[in-house]
Every structure is written in C-alpha cells, then in structure tokens.
Short mmCIF file of C-alpha atoms and ligand atoms in Angstrom, two decimals:
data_model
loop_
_atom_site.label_atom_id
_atom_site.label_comp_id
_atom_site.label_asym_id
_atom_site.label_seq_id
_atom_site.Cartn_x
_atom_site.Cartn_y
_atom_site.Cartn_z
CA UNK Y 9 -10.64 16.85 9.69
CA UNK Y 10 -7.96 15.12 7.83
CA UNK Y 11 -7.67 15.46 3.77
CA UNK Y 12 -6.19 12.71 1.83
CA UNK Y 13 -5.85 13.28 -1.59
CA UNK Y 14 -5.67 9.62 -3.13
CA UNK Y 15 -8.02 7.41 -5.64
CA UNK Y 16 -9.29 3.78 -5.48
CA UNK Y 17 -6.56 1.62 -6.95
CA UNK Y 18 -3.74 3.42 -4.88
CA UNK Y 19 -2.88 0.82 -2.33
CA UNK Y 20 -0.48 3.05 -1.21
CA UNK Y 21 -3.38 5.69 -0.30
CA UNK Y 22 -5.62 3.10 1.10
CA UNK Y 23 -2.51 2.39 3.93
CA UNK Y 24 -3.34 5.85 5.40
CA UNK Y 25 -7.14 5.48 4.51
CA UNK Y 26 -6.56 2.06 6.93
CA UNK Y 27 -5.04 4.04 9.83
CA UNK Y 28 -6.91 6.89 10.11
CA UNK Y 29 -10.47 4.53 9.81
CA UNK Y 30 -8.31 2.20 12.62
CA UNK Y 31 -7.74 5.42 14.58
CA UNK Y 32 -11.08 6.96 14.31
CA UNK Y 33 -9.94 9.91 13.27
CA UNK Y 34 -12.52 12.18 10.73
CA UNK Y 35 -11.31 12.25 7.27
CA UNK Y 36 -12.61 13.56 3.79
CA UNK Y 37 -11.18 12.07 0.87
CA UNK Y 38 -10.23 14.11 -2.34
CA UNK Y 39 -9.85 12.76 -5.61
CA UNK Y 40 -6.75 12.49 -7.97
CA UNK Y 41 -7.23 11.95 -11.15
CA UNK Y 42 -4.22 9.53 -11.43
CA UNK Y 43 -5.21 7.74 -14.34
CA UNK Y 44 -6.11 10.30 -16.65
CA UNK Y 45 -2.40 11.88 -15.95
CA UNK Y 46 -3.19 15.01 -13.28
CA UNK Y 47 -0.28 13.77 -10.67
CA UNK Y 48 2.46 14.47 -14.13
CA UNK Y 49 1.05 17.64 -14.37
CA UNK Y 50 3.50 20.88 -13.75
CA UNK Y 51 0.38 22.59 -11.65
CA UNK Y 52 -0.75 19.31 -9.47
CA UNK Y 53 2.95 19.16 -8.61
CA UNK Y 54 3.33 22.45 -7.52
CA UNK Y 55 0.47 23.01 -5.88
CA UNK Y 56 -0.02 19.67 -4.44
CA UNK Y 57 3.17 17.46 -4.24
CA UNK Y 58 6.50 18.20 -6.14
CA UNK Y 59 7.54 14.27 -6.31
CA UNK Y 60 4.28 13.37 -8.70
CA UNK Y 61 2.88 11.18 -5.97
CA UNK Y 62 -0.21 10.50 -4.06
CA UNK Y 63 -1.03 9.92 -1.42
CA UNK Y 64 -0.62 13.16 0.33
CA UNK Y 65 -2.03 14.20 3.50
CA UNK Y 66 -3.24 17.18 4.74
CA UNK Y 67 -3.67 17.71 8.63
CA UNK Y 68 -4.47 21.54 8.84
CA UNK Y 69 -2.03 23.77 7.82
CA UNK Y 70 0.51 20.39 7.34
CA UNK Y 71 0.58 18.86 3.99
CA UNK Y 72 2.55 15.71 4.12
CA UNK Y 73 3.52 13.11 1.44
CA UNK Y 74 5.46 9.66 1.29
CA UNK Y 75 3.31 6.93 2.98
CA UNK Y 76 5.74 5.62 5.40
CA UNK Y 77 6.01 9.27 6.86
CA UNK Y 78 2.49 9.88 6.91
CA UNK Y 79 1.52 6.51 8.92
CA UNK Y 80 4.28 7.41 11.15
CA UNK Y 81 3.30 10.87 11.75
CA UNK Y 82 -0.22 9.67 12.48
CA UNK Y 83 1.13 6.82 14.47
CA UNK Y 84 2.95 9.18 16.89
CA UNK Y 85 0.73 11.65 16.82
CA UNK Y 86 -2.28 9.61 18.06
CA UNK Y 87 -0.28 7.00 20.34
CA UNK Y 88 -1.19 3.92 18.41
CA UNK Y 89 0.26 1.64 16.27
CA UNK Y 90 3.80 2.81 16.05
CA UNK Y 91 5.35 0.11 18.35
CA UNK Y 92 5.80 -0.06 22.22
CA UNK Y 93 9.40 0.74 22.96
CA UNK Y 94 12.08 2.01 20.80
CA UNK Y 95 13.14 -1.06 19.50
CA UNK Y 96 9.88 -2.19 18.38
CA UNK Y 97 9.78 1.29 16.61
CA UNK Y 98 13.10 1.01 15.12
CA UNK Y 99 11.82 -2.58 14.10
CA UNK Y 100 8.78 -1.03 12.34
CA UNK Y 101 10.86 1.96 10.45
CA UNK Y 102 12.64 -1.49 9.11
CA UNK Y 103 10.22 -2.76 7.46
CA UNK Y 104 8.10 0.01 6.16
CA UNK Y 105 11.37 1.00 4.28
CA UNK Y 106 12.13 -3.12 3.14
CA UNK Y 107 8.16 -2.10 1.93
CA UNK Y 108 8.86 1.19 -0.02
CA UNK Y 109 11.67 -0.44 -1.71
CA UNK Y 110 11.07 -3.68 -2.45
CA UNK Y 111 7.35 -5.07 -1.70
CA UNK Y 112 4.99 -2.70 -2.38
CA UNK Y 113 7.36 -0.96 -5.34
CA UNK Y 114 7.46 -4.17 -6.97
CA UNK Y 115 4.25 -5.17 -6.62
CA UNK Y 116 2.23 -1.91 -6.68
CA UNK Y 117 4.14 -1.87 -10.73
CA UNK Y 118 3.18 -5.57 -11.43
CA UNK Y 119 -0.02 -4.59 -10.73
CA UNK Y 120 -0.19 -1.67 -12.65
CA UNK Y 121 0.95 -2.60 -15.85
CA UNK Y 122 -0.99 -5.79 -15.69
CA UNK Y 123 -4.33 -4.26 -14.98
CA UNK Y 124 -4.28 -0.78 -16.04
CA UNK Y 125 -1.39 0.60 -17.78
CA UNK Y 126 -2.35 2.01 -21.23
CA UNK Y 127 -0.56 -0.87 -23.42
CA UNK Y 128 0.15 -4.47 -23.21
CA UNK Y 129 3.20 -5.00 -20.52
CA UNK Y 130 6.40 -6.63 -22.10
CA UNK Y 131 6.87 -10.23 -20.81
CA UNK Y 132 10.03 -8.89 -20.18
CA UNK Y 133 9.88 -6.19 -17.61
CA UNK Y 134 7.19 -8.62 -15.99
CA UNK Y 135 9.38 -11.85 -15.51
CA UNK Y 136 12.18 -9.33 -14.00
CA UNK Y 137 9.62 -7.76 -11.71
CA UNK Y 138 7.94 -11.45 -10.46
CA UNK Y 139 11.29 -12.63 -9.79
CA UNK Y 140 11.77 -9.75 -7.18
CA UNK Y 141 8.24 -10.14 -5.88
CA UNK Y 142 8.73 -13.95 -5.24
CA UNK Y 143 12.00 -13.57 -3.21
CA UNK Y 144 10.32 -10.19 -1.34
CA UNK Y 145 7.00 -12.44 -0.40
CA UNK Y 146 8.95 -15.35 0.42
CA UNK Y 147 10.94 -13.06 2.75
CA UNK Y 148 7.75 -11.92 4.72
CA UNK Y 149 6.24 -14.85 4.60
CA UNK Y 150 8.74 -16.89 6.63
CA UNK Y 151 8.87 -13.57 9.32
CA UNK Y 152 5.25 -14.11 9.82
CA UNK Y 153 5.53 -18.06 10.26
CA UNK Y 154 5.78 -17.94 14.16
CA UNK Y 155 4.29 -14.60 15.04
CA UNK Y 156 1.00 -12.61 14.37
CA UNK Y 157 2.19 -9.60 12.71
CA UNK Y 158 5.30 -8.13 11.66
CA UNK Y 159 6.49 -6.47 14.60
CA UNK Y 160 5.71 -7.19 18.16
CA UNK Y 161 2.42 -8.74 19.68
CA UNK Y 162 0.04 -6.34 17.79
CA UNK Y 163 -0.41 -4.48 14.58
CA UNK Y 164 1.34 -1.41 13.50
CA UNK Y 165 2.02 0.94 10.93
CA UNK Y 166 4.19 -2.00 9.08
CA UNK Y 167 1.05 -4.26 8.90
CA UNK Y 168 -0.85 -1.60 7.47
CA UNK Y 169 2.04 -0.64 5.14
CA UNK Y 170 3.16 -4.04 3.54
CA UNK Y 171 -0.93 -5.22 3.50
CA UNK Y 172 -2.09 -2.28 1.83
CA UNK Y 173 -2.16 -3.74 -2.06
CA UNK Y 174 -3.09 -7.20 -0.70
CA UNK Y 175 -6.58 -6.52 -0.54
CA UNK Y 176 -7.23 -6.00 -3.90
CA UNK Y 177 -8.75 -8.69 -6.31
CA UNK Y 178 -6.05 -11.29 -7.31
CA UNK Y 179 -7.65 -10.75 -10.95
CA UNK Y 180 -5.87 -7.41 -10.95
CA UNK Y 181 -2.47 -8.76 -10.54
CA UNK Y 182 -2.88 -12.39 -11.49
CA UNK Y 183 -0.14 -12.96 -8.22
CA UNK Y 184 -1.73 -15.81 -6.30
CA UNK Y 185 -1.17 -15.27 -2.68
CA UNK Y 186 -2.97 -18.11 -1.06
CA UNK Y 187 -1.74 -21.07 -2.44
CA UNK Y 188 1.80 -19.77 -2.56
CA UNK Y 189 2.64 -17.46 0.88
CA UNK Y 190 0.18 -19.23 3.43
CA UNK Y 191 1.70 -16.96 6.42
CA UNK Y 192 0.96 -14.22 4.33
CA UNK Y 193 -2.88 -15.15 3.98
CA UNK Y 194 -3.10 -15.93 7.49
CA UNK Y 195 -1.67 -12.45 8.29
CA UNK Y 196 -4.26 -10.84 5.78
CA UNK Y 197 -6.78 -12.36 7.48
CA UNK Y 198 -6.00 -10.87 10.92
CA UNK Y 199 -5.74 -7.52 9.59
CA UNK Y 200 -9.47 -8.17 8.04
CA UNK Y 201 -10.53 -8.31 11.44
CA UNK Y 202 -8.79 -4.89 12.79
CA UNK Y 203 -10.93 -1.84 13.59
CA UNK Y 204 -11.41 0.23 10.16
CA UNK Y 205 -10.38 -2.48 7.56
CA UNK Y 206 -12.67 -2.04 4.50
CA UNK Y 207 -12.30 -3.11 0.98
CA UNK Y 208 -10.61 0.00 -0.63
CA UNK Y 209 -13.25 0.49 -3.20
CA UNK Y 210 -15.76 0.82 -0.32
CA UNK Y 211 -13.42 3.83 1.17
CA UNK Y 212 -11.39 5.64 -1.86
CA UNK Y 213 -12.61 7.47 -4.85
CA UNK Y 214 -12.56 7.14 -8.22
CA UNK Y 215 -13.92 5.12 -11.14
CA UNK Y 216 -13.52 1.36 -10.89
CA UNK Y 217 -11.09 -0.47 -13.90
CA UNK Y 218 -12.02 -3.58 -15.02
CA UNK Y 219 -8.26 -5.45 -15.37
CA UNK Y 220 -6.68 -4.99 -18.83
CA UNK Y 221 -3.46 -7.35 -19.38
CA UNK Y 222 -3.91 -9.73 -16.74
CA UNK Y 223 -3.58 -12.92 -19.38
CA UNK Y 224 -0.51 -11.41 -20.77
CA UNK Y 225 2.22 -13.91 -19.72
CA UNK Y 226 4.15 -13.36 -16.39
CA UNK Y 227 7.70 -13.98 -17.73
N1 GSH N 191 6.82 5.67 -1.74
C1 GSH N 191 5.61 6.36 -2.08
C2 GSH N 191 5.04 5.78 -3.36
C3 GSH N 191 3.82 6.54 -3.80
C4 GSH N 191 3.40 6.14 -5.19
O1 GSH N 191 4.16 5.52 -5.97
N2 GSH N 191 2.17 6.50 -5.51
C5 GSH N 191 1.69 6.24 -6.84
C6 GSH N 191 0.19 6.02 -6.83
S1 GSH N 191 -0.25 4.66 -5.82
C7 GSH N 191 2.00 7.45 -7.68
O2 GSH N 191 1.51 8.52 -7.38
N3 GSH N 191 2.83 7.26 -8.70
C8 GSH N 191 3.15 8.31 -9.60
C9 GSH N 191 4.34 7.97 -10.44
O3 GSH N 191 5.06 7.02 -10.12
O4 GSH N 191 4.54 8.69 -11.42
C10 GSH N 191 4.61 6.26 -0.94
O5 GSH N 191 4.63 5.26 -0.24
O6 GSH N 191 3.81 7.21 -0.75
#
C-alpha cells in the first residue's frame, strides 16, 4: 500500500495520485496541511521532507519526494508509462524537467497567488509570471499539434506531469486554456479518457477554497 502525503489543490500531488489510480496500484492518501503552514514547519521537514514540499511518497520502507522522481520510480518500477526504448525515455526525462522548471512552476504560482495566497497578488509579479506561462504553453502546444501526446504513440509519465494542474477549474487561475492553446485542450481531453483520471477533488484531501484574487488584474 502506497502513502502519498499531498492535499487537494496540489496539482503536483494529484500527478502521482494519476499514476498510481492509472496503474492500479492500492494507495492511502494522507493529509498536509499546506495551507495552514505545516510543510514550513522545522518538525514536518524533518520528519517528513527536508525541501518543504509535498508531494512525498512512501512505498514501504522508501520515502521519496520531487514529482518527476516519484512518477519515474513508479514508472519503472511497474513497467508502464515510462517510454518504450531509451530514447523515448530520455525524451520523457526532457520534458518532465522543461515541466518542473518552467510549466508547472509558473503556473502552479499563478495559480496560487490568484486563488489562495493570503493577500491580494501584485499586478506585477503576475504580468512577469503570464508572460512566461504564454511562451511555455505556446511551446507545448505546437509539440502536441501533430501527435497525441508528448512523447511517443501513448501516454507517459510527461502527460501526467505537464497535465496535472490543467484539470482544475479555470476560475482558479483565470488562464483560459481553450480558446487560446487548442492542442493543449485536445490533449486534456485524451488524458480524461485514460484509466484512473478523476477530478482531483474527487481523489485528494483537504478542504475545498473558493478562489480569492482571481479578478485582480493579470499584468
Ligand atoms: N518540483 C516539486 C515541486 C513541489 C511543490 O512545489 N509542491 C508545493 C505544493 S503543490 C509545495 O509543497 N510548496 C511548498 C513551498 O514552495 O514552500 C515537485 O514536482 O514535487
């Protein structure tokens, strides 16, 4: 039985949540209390993860963090959505670190401080970060033009690590997807129809957060 210590709005959690549900695998979540501050605590971090960050996954005795090693661990552990060949795993190593830099980073703190952070974003910081978000979804968005999924004829691991904030309500970000990154929604909609997609709410715990800043101007 895997543990994945996590909560609701963590995309970043819900990318593992997606792979072990897609692997069948038994799993029990466990709840951080993110937003009330536990993950900057000097005890959570040394008892639980020393960089501050969910998710973190714990497969027996193992207790592994970072989401990109986690999916990959799982990926090669269970034989499944890690790529065919060595290139097509190289390929998918690619992208889950052009995700942890600059697509899911940017967007997971757009998101943030325009739904929940505890004051009114600065107009600022938000133009800066939609500026990298547009050039970052623009990028994906003309890979996926002529093929499925991101790497190779099926999903992987990179699928389930770029997608895995896209599934939330636009009103929490206010970053229209549809209209803009057609590719992109086309993609999202394949990965809908995968074995163990669910809405993350339906799968993570945690109080839900109605948005807070979302009509604060994007820059
Ligand atoms: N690169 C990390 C990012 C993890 C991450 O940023 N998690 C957020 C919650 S979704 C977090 O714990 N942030 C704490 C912080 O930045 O202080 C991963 O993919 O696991």
């Amino acid at each position: 039985m895997y543990r994945l210590h996590g909560f609701c709005q963590s995309g970043n959690t819900f990318k593992v949540a997606f792979l072990l549900r897609a692997l069948n695998q038994p799993w029990e979540a466990v709840h951080v209390d993110f937003m009330n501050g536990v993950t900057r605590s000097g005890d959570w971090r040394a008892a639980t993860n020393e960089m501050g960050e969910v998710p973190v996954l714990d497969d027996g005795a193992r207790r592994l963090t970072q989401s990109g090693a986690i999916l990959s661990h799982l990926a090669a552990k269970h034989g499944a959505y890690g790529g065919d060949s060595d290139d097509e795993r190289l390929e998918v190593l690619r992208w889950l670190l052009f995700d942890n830099h600059k697509f899911t980073s940017y967007f997971a703190s757009y998101r943030f401080m325009r739904a929940f952070g505890p004051a009114a974003p600065d107009t600022a910081v938000l133009g800066w970060l939609r500026g990298r978000l547009d050039n970052a979804f623009g990028i994906v968005d003309q890979h996926l033009a002529d093929r499925a999924f991101l790497v190779g004829a099926g999903a992987t691991i990179a699928d389930l690590s770029l997608s895995g904030y896209l599934f939330y309500p636009e009103a929490e970000s206010g970053y229209e997807i549809v209209g803009r990154f057609p590719h992109i929604a086309a993609w999202l909609e394949r990965l809908r129809q995968l074995p163990g997609w669910a809405n993350p709410y339906d799968v993570l715990p945690g109080a839900h957060i109605a948005p807070r800043w979302v009509s604060q101007a994007a820059g």
